[in-house]
Coordinates of C-alpha atoms in Angstrom, one line a residue:
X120 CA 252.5 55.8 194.1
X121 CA 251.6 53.8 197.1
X122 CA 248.8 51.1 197.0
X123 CA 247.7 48.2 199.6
X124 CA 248.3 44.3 198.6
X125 CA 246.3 42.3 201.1
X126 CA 246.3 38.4 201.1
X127 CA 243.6 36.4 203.1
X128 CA 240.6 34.0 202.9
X129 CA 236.9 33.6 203.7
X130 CA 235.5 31.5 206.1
X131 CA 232.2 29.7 204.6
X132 CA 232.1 32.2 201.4
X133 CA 230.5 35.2 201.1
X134 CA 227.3 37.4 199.7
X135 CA 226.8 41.0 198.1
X136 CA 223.7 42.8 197.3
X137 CA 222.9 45.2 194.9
X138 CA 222.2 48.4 196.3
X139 CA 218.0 49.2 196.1
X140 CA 217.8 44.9 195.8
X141 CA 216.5 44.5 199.6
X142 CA 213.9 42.0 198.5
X143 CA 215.7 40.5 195.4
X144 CA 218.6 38.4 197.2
X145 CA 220.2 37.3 194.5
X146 CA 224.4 37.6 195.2
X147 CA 227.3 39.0 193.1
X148 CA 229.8 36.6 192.1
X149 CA 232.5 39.2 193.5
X150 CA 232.7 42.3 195.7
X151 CA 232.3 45.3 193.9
X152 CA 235.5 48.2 195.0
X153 CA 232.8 49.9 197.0
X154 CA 233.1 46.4 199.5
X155 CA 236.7 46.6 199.4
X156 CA 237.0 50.0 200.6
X157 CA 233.9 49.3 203.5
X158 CA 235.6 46.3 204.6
X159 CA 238.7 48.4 205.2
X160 CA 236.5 51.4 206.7
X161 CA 234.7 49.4 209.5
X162 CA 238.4 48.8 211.3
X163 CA 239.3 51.9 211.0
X164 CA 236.3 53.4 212.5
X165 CA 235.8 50.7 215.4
X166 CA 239.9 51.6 216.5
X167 CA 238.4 55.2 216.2
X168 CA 241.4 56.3 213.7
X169 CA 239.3 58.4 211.3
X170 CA 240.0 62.3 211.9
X171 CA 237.5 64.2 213.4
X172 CA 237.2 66.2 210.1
X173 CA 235.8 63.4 208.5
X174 CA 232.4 63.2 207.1
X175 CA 229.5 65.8 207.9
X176 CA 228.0 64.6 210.9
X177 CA 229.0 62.6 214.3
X178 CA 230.9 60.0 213.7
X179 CA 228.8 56.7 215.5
X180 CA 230.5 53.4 215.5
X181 CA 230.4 52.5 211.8
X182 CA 228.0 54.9 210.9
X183 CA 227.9 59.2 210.0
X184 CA 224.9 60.6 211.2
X185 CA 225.1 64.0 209.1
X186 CA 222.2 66.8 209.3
X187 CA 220.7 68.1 206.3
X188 CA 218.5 70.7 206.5
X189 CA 217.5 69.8 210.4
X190 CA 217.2 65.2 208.8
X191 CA 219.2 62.9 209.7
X192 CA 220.9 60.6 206.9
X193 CA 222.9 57.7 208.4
X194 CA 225.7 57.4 206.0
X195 CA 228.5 54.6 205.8
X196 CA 231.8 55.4 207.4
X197 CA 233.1 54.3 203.8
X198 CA 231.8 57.5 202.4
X199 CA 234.0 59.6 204.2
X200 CA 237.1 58.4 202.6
X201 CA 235.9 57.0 199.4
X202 CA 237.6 59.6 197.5
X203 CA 241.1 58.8 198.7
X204 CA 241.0 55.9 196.3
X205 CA 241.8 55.8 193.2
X206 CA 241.1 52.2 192.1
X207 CA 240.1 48.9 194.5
X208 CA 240.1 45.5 193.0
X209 CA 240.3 41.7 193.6
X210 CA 241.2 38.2 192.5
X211 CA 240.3 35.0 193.4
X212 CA 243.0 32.2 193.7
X213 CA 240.7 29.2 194.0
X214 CA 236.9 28.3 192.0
X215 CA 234.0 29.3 194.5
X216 CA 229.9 28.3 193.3
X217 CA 227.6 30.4 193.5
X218 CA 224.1 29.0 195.1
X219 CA 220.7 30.2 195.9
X220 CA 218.1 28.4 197.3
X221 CA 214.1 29.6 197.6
X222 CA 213.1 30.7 201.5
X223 CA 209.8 31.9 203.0
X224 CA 210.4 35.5 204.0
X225 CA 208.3 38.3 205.8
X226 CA 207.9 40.7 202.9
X227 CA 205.8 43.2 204.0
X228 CA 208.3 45.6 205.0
X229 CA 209.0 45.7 201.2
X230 CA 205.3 46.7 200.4
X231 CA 204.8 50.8 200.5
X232 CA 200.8 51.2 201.2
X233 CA 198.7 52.0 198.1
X234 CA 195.7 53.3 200.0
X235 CA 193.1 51.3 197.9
X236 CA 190.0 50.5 199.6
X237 CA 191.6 47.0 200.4
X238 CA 193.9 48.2 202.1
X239 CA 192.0 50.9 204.2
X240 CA 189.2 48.2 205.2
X241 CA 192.4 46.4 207.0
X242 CA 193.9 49.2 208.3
X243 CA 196.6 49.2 206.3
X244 CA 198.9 46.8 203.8
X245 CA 200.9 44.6 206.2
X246 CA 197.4 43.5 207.9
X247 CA 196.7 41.7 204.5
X248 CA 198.2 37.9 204.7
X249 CA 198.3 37.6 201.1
X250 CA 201.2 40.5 201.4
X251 CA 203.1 39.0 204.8
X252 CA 205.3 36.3 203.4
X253 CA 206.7 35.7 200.6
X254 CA 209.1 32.9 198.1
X255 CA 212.1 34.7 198.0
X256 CA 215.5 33.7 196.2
X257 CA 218.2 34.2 199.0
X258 CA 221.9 34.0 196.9
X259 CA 225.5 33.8 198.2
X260 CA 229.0 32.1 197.1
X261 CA 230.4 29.4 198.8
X262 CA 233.9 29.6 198.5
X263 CA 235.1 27.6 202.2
X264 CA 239.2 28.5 202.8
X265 CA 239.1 30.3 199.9
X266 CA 241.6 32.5 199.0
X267 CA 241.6 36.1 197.5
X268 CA 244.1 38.6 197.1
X269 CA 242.9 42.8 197.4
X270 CA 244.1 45.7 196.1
X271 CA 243.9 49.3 196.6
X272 CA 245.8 52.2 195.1
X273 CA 245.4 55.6 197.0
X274 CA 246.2 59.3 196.6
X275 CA 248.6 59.7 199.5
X276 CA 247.6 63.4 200.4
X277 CA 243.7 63.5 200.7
X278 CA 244.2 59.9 202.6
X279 CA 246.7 61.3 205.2
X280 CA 244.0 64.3 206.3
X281 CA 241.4 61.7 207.0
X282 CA 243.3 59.2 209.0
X283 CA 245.0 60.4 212.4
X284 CA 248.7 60.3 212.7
X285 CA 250.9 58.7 212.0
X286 CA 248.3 57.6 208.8
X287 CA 251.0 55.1 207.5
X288 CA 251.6 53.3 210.2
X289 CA 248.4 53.1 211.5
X290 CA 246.7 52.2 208.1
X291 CA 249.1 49.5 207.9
X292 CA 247.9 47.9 211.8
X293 CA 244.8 48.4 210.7
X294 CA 244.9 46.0 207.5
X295 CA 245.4 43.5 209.7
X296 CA 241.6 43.9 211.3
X297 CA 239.9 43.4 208.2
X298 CA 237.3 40.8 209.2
X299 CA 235.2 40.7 206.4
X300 CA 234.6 41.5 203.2
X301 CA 231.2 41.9 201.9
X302 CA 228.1 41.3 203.8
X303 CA 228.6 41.0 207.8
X304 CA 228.5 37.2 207.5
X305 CA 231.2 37.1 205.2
X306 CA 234.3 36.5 207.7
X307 CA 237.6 37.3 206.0
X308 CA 240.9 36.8 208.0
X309 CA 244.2 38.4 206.5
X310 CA 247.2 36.0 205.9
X311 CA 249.4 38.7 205.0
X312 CA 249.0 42.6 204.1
X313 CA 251.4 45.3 203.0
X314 CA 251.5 48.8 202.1
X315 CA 253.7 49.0 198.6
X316 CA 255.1 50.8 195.5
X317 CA 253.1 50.7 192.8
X318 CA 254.7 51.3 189.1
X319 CA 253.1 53.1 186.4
X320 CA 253.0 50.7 183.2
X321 CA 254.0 52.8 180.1
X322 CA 253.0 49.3 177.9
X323 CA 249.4 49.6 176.2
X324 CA 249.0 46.2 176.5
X325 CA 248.9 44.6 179.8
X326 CA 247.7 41.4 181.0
X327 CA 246.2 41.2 184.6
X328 CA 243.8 39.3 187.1
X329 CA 242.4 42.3 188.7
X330 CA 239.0 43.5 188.2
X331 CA 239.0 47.2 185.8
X332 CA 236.1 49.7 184.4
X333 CA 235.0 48.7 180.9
X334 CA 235.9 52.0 179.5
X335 CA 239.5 51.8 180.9
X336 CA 240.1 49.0 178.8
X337 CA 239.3 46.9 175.7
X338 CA 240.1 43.4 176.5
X339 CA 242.0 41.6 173.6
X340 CA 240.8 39.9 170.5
X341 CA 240.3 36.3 171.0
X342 CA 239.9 36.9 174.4
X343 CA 236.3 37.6 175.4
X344 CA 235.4 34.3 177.0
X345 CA 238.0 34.2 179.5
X346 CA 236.6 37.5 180.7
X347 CA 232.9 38.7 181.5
X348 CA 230.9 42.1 183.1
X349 CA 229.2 43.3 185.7
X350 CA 227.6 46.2 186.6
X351 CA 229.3 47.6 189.9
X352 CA 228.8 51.4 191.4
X353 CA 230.0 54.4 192.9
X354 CA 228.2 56.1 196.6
X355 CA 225.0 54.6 197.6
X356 CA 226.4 54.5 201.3
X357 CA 223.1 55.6 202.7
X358 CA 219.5 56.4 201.8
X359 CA 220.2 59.6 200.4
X360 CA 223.2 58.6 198.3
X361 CA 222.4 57.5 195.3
X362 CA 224.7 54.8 193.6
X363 CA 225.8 55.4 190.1
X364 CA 226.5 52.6 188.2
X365 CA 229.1 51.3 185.7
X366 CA 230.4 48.4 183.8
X367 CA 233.1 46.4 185.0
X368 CA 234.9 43.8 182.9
X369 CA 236.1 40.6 185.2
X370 CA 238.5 38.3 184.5
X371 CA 237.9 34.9 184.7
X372 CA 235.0 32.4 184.8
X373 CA 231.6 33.1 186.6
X374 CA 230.5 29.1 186.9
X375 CA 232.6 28.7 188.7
X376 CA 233.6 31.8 189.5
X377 CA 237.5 32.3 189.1
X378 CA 239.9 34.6 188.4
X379 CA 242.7 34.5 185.1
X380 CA 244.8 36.7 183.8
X381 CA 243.7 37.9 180.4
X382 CA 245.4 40.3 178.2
X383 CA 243.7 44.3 178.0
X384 CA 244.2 47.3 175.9
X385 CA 244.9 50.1 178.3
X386 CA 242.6 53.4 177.6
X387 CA 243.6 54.8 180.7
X388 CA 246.0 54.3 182.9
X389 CA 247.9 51.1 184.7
X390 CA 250.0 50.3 187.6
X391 CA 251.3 47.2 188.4
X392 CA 251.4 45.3 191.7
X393 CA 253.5 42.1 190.7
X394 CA 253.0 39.8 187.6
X395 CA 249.5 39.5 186.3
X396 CA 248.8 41.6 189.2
X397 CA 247.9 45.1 187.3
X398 CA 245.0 47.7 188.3
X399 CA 243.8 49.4 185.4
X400 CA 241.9 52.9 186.3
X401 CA 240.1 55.1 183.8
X402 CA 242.5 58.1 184.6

């Protein structure tokens, strides 16, 4: 099976939000798989290399603008291909903080109208001062010339119909464009990036740095505080795409956040990169 290995580093650090969070700015101390496979979508889609076929609307840039019943959706360009991988995952090599710090924000795009009298007397909510600003806890991770390693593992049929030939080769250029990972602020340049032969572990105990589903595995006994969870998700690449969330155990530390190898109990399946390089997948 073929997967990606991809070796970089960020800037300044980076910052991920929780889909439906807009005015809760608190970050993620790592980027979920659905930021892996964005970061490798906008590339692909700004050297125009996604097929034609793609999606259900006009491709736009970054964006999908699909029709549903005579409505527009704007959709990720992520979402077109999103099924092509199997599994997406991360390490970090170094120990990045996370830090948030209070700011005064305008808020009052976050307010829906309630029509109460209030509100009517003004003309509507956002003419209201009280509901105009607001304290609002802005979060990222500064993790300056820090370096992370990525992974993906992909089904090598459905990926080849949505990239235009030759897919290989020019999935493999296109590594090399990833500029960032995460929010658009979070600048990524790629050190080195491969496309590679993944092996099938037969072993139902592995041990691994990479980021897995909590139901794929059980991590050891003795080993629960060099691991912890997060909730990551699958879609929610537009308005009208829902995410669906699910638990994700993460190796390491999260203050500071880092990345060890810990020892898991495979309920699905494995395949390893290198050593202490393993993606575990639920199927």
């Amino acid at each position: 099976m073929l997967g990606i290995r991809i070796e970089g580093e960020y800037h300044w650090g980076y910052w991920v939000r929780i889909p439906g969070t807009s005015k809760q700015q608190s970050a993620l101390p790592l980027p979920p798989p659905t930021s892996l496979i964005g970061a490798l979508a906008f590339p692909l889609a700004r050297r125009g290399l996604l097929a034609e076929s793609v999606g259900q609307g006009k491709i736009v840039g970054e964006t999908i603008f699909p029709v549903f019943n005579g409505k527009c959706a704007p959709l990720s360009t992520a979402s077109s291909f999103a099924d092509a991988f199997l599994g997406a995952s991360m390490f970090l090599n170094g120990k990045a903080i996370m830090w948030e710090d209070i700011n005064k924000y305008t808020t009052v795009h976050f307010h829906a109208t309630q029509g109460n009298p209030e509100e009517k007397a003004a003309g509507g909510r956002r003419y209201l001062e009280k509901y105009r600003t607001g304290a609002i806890s802005s979060g990222k991770v500064l993790y300056p010339k820090g370096k992370a390693t990525i992974f993906f593992i992909f089904d090598e049929e459905t990926l080849s119909k949505y990239i235009l030939p030759p897919w290989d080769r020019n999935l493999e250029e296109t590594l090399w464009s990833i500029s960032r990972i995460g929010s658009k602020e979070s600048i990524f340049s790629v050190n080195k990036a491969e496309l590679v032969e993944v092996k099938k572990k037969s072993e139902d105990v592995v041990k691994t740095k990479l980021y897995f589903p909590a139901e794929a595995g059980e991590v050891r006994t003795g080993e629960e505080f060099r691991s912890y969870k997060l909730a990551f998700w699958k879609g929610g690449w537009g308005r009208d795409d829902p995410p669906v969330f699910s638990e994700y155990v993460i190796p390491g530390s999260r203050s500071p956040i880092s990345s060890e190898a810990i020892s898991v109990r495979v309920k699905g399946s494995s395949y390893e990169f290198a050593s202490d390089e393993v993606m575990i997948l639920e199927r």
